[in-house]
Coordinates of C-alpha atoms in Angstrom, one line a residue:
M6 CA -25.6 18.9 204.6
F7 CA -25.5 18.9 208.4
A8 CA -29.2 19.9 208.5
L9 CA -30.0 17.0 206.2
I10 CA -28.1 14.6 208.5
G11 CA -29.9 16.0 211.5
R12 CA -33.3 15.6 209.9
R13 CA -32.6 12.0 208.9
L14 CA -31.4 11.2 212.4
L15 CA -34.6 12.6 213.8
I16 CA -36.7 10.5 211.5
A17 CA -34.7 7.4 212.5
I18 CA -35.9 7.6 216.1
P19 CA -39.6 6.9 215.4
T20 CA -38.7 4.5 212.6
L21 CA -36.6 2.3 214.9
F22 CA -39.3 2.5 217.6
L23 CA -42.0 1.3 215.2
V24 CA -39.8 -1.5 213.8
S25 CA -38.9 -2.7 217.3
L26 CA -42.6 -2.6 218.4
F27 CA -43.8 -4.4 215.3
V28 CA -41.2 -7.2 215.7
F29 CA -41.7 -7.5 219.4
A30 CA -45.5 -7.9 219.0
L31 CA -45.3 -10.4 216.2
Q32 CA -42.9 -12.6 218.1
R33 CA -45.1 -12.7 221.2
A34 CA -48.1 -13.6 219.0
L35 CA -46.4 -16.8 217.8
P36 CA -47.7 -20.0 219.4
G37 CA -45.5 -22.2 221.5
D38 CA -43.2 -21.7 224.4
P39 CA -39.4 -21.6 223.9
F40 CA -38.8 -22.4 227.5
L41 CA -40.2 -25.9 227.0
V42 CA -37.2 -26.6 224.8
I43 CA -34.7 -24.9 227.0
A44 CA -35.8 -26.8 230.1
G45 CA -34.8 -30.1 228.5
E46 CA -36.5 -33.4 228.2
E47 CA -37.8 -33.5 231.8
R48 CA -39.4 -30.1 231.5
D49 CA -39.5 -29.5 235.2
P50 CA -42.3 -27.0 235.9
E51 CA -40.1 -25.3 238.5
V52 CA -37.3 -24.8 236.0
I53 CA -39.7 -23.4 233.4
A54 CA -41.3 -21.0 236.0
R55 CA -37.8 -19.9 237.1
L56 CA -36.7 -19.2 233.5
R57 CA -39.9 -17.2 232.8
Q58 CA -39.3 -15.2 235.9
I59 CA -35.6 -14.5 234.9
Y60 CA -36.6 -13.3 231.4
R61 CA -39.8 -11.5 232.7
M62 CA -42.0 -13.5 230.4
D63 CA -44.9 -13.5 232.9
D64 CA -45.2 -9.7 232.8
P65 CA -47.7 -8.1 230.4
V66 CA -46.4 -7.7 226.9
V67 CA -46.4 -3.9 227.1
V68 CA -44.3 -4.0 230.3
Q69 CA -41.9 -6.5 228.6
F70 CA -41.5 -4.2 225.6
F71 CA -40.7 -1.1 227.5
A72 CA -38.4 -2.9 229.9
W73 CA -36.5 -4.3 226.9
L74 CA -36.5 -0.9 225.1
G75 CA -35.1 0.8 228.3
Q76 CA -32.3 -1.7 228.3
V77 CA -31.6 -1.1 224.6
I78 CA -31.4 2.7 225.1
Q79 CA -28.7 1.9 227.7
G80 CA -26.8 -0.3 225.3
D81 CA -28.0 -3.6 226.7
F82 CA -29.8 -5.8 224.1
G83 CA -30.5 -8.6 226.6
R84 CA -29.3 -12.1 226.5
S85 CA -29.9 -15.1 224.2
L86 CA -32.5 -17.5 225.4
R87 CA -30.6 -20.4 224.0
T88 CA -27.0 -19.7 225.0
G89 CA -27.2 -17.0 227.6
E90 CA -24.7 -14.8 225.7
P91 CA -25.2 -11.1 225.5
V92 CA -27.1 -10.3 222.2
L93 CA -24.9 -7.3 221.5
S94 CA -21.8 -9.6 221.7
L95 CA -23.3 -12.0 219.2
I96 CA -24.2 -9.2 216.8
L97 CA -20.7 -7.7 217.1
Q98 CA -19.2 -11.1 216.3
K99 CA -21.3 -11.7 213.2
L100 CA -21.9 -8.3 211.8
P101 CA -18.2 -7.6 210.7
V102 CA -18.3 -10.9 208.7
T103 CA -21.4 -9.9 206.7
I104 CA -20.1 -6.3 206.3
Q105 CA -16.9 -7.6 204.6
L106 CA -18.9 -10.0 202.4
A107 CA -21.4 -7.2 201.5
T108 CA -18.7 -4.7 200.7
A109 CA -16.9 -7.2 198.4
S110 CA -20.2 -8.2 196.7
I111 CA -21.3 -4.6 196.0
I112 CA -17.8 -3.8 194.6
V113 CA -18.1 -6.8 192.2
A114 CA -21.7 -5.7 191.3
L115 CA -20.6 -2.1 190.5
A116 CA -17.5 -3.3 188.6
I117 CA -19.6 -5.4 186.3
G118 CA -23.0 -3.6 186.2
L119 CA -21.9 0.0 185.8
P120 CA -19.6 -0.4 182.8
A121 CA -22.0 -2.9 181.2
G122 CA -24.9 -0.5 181.6
I123 CA -22.9 2.4 180.1
V124 CA -21.8 0.4 177.1
A125 CA -25.3 -1.0 176.5
A126 CA -26.7 2.6 176.5
R127 CA -24.1 3.9 174.1
R128 CA -24.6 0.9 171.8
K129 CA -28.4 0.8 172.0
G130 CA -30.1 -1.6 169.6
T131 CA -26.8 -3.3 168.7
I132 CA -25.5 -6.8 169.4
V133 CA -23.6 -5.4 172.4
D134 CA -26.8 -4.1 173.9
Y135 CA -28.7 -7.3 173.4
S136 CA -25.7 -9.4 174.8
A137 CA -25.5 -7.2 177.9
S138 CA -29.3 -7.6 178.4
A139 CA -29.0 -11.4 178.0
L140 CA -26.2 -11.6 180.5
A141 CA -28.2 -9.5 183.0
L142 CA -31.2 -11.8 182.6
S143 CA -28.9 -14.8 183.1
G144 CA -27.5 -13.2 186.3
L145 CA -31.1 -12.8 187.6
S146 CA -32.1 -16.3 186.7
I147 CA -29.3 -18.4 188.1
P148 CA -29.9 -19.3 191.8
N149 CA -27.1 -18.2 194.1
F150 CA -26.8 -21.6 195.8
W151 CA -26.4 -23.5 192.5
L152 CA -23.8 -21.1 191.2
G153 CA -22.0 -21.3 194.5
I154 CA -21.9 -25.1 194.4
M155 CA -20.7 -25.1 190.8
L156 CA -17.9 -22.6 191.6
I157 CA -16.8 -24.7 194.6
L158 CA -16.8 -27.9 192.4
V159 CA -14.8 -26.3 189.5
V160 CA -12.6 -23.6 191.0
A161 CA -11.9 -25.1 194.4
V162 CA -12.1 -28.9 194.0
Q163 CA -11.0 -29.5 190.4
L164 CA -8.7 -26.5 189.6
K165 CA -7.7 -25.9 193.3
W166 CA -7.4 -22.2 192.7
L167 CA -9.2 -21.0 195.8
P168 CA -10.4 -22.3 199.1
A169 CA -13.7 -24.1 199.0
S170 CA -15.2 -22.4 202.1
G171 CA -14.5 -20.6 205.4
F172 CA -13.9 -17.1 206.4
E173 CA -10.9 -15.0 207.4
S174 CA -11.0 -11.4 208.5
I175 CA -9.3 -8.9 206.2
F176 CA -7.7 -7.2 209.2
V177 CA -6.1 -10.4 210.3
D178 CA -4.9 -12.0 207.0
P179 CA -5.7 -9.9 203.9
K180 CA -4.5 -12.5 201.4
A181 CA -6.5 -15.4 202.9
A182 CA -9.5 -13.1 203.4
I183 CA -9.5 -12.1 199.7
E184 CA -9.1 -15.7 198.6
R185 CA -12.1 -16.8 200.6
L186 CA -14.3 -13.8 199.6
I187 CA -13.8 -14.0 195.8
M188 CA -16.3 -16.8 195.1
P189 CA -19.1 -15.7 197.5
A190 CA -18.7 -12.1 196.4
F191 CA -18.9 -13.1 192.8
V192 CA -22.0 -15.2 193.5
L193 CA -23.8 -12.3 195.2
G194 CA -22.3 -9.5 193.2
G195 CA -23.0 -11.3 189.9
G196 CA -26.7 -11.4 190.6
L197 CA -26.8 -7.8 191.8
S198 CA -24.8 -6.5 188.8
A199 CA -27.8 -7.4 186.7
F200 CA -30.0 -4.9 188.6
I201 CA -27.3 -2.2 188.4
M202 CA -26.7 -2.8 184.7
R203 CA -30.4 -2.4 183.9
H204 CA -30.8 0.7 186.0
T205 CA -27.6 2.2 184.6
R206 CA -28.7 1.6 181.0
S207 CA -32.1 3.1 181.6
A208 CA -30.7 6.2 183.4
M209 CA -28.0 6.7 180.8
L210 CA -30.5 6.5 177.9
E211 CA -32.7 9.1 179.5
V212 CA -29.8 11.5 180.2
L213 CA -28.2 11.0 176.7
R214 CA -31.5 12.3 175.2
S215 CA -31.4 15.5 177.3
D216 CA -30.8 19.0 175.9
Y217 CA -27.5 19.7 177.7
V218 CA -26.0 16.5 176.3
R219 CA -26.9 17.6 172.8
T220 CA -25.4 21.0 173.5
A221 CA -22.2 19.4 174.7
R222 CA -22.0 17.3 171.5
A223 CA -22.7 20.4 169.4
K224 CA -19.7 22.2 171.0
G225 CA -17.5 19.5 169.5
L226 CA -16.7 17.5 172.7
D227 CA -15.7 13.9 172.1
E228 CA -18.2 11.2 173.0
D229 CA -16.2 9.8 176.0
T230 CA -16.1 13.3 177.6
V231 CA -19.9 13.8 177.0
V232 CA -20.7 10.4 178.5
H233 CA -18.4 10.3 181.5
R234 CA -18.2 14.0 182.5
H235 CA -21.7 15.2 181.7
A236 CA -24.1 12.3 181.3
L237 CA -22.9 9.8 183.9
R238 CA -22.9 12.2 186.8
N239 CA -26.6 12.9 186.4
A240 CA -27.4 9.3 185.8
L241 CA -25.7 8.3 189.0
I242 CA -28.7 9.4 191.2
P243 CA -30.9 6.3 190.7
I244 CA -27.8 4.1 190.7
I245 CA -26.7 5.4 194.1
T246 CA -30.2 4.7 195.4
L247 CA -30.2 1.2 194.1
S248 CA -26.7 0.4 195.3
T249 CA -27.3 1.6 198.9
L250 CA -30.5 -0.4 199.1
L251 CA -28.8 -3.5 197.7
F252 CA -26.0 -3.1 200.3
G253 CA -28.6 -2.8 203.0
E254 CA -30.2 -6.1 201.8
L255 CA -26.8 -7.8 201.9
L256 CA -26.3 -6.6 205.5
A257 CA -29.7 -8.2 206.3
G258 CA -28.0 -11.5 205.4
A259 CA -27.2 -13.5 202.4
V260 CA -28.4 -16.7 204.0
L261 CA -28.0 -19.3 201.2
T262 CA -24.6 -18.0 200.1
E263 CA -23.3 -18.0 203.7
Q264 CA -24.6 -21.5 204.1
V265 CA -22.9 -22.8 200.9
F266 CA -19.5 -21.2 201.7
T267 CA -19.7 -21.8 205.5
I268 CA -19.5 -18.2 206.3
P269 CA -20.5 -17.4 210.0
G270 CA -22.4 -14.2 209.2
F271 CA -25.4 -12.2 210.1
G272 CA -27.9 -14.2 208.0
K273 CA -27.2 -17.5 209.7
L274 CA -27.5 -15.8 213.1
I275 CA -31.0 -14.5 212.4
V276 CA -32.2 -17.7 210.8
D277 CA -31.1 -19.8 213.7
A278 CA -32.6 -17.3 216.1
V279 CA -36.0 -17.4 214.4
F280 CA -36.2 -21.2 214.3
N281 CA -35.1 -21.4 218.0
R282 CA -37.6 -18.6 219.0
D283 CA -34.7 -16.7 220.5
Y284 CA -36.6 -13.5 221.1
G285 CA -33.7 -11.3 222.2
V286 CA -31.4 -12.2 219.3
V287 CA -34.2 -11.7 216.7
Q288 CA -35.1 -8.3 218.2
G289 CA -31.5 -7.2 218.3
V290 CA -30.7 -8.3 214.8
V291 CA -33.8 -6.7 213.3
L292 CA -33.1 -3.5 215.1
C293 CA -29.6 -3.4 213.8
T294 CA -30.8 -4.2 210.3
A295 CA -33.3 -1.4 210.4
L296 CA -30.5 0.9 211.6
G297 CA -28.3 -0.3 208.7
F298 CA -31.0 0.6 206.2
I299 CA -31.5 4.0 207.7
L300 CA -27.7 4.7 207.6
M301 CA -27.6 3.5 204.0
N302 CA -30.3 6.0 203.0
L303 CA -28.3 8.7 204.8
V304 CA -25.2 7.7 202.8
A305 CA -27.3 7.8 199.6
D306 CA -28.4 11.4 200.4
I307 CA -24.8 12.5 201.0
L308 CA -23.6 10.8 197.8
Y309 CA -26.4 12.6 195.9
I310 CA -25.0 15.9 196.9
L311 CA -21.4 14.9 196.1
A312 CA -22.4 13.5 192.7
N313 CA -24.7 16.4 191.7
P314 CA -23.4 19.9 192.9
R315 CA -26.8 21.5 192.0
L316 CA -28.4 19.7 195.0
R317 CA -26.1 21.5 197.4
N318 CA -28.2 24.6 197.1
A319 CA -31.5 22.8 197.1

């Protein structure tokens, strides 16, 4: 396992380098000058020239890239062009918010999608299977922003069961945090549960047709033992892959859901940075997002081994 982790970390280095180079080059290729906006209405040429000098924008692009990369290696992601705040500080403020939302959402998705997929596979061709497939299709079809607005209208405004918006850290006030996470987590997790349900059903159908499952049934084991102890463990491999990738996508930012529920997360940060041409923030956020996907893939590899002991000797 340690060798696997070492190989993955070695692969991560060139991956992060290529991602940062690609994003850096694309941003510099965009037309326009962000310093024209920062300089204000008067747009004093001396002010613009001074700003470009401070942020080294007059240097060749290659020099700019390696200067920024050298800072990143030392833990300095630069400063925001708009606010002057350290980029790393902005990321550390917003990332925990999105991590909590993503964790709650993936828990909801697994809690709905995994049992639904197992039941649909066991009841293939019945009304239960068709109903689960119809619900999955509904989850994929309903826009997140519309479902979020409807939940706010019904649950928060009319029934007054939950707060309509806002965010509270689970480490500060767990009760208030859970109350504010229920609706956005259901909005995001409900849609993702459809993917998990379909993958679970497909994986379970394939495993249930395998020889060792037929052997387990021939030995007289009850169906619940066959499904949960023998079939499910081998069907978990594609589900783990999908879940980790979905979690990585959530870390990249659930922009619309964060906007609807006024959650100050990672998604809003990167959207504002792109519109404002805030180079340092965009580069820092993309780099952290790429690192998040790499870590999620590493977690998936470790979970493969834990879920299927045969892989430990592979």
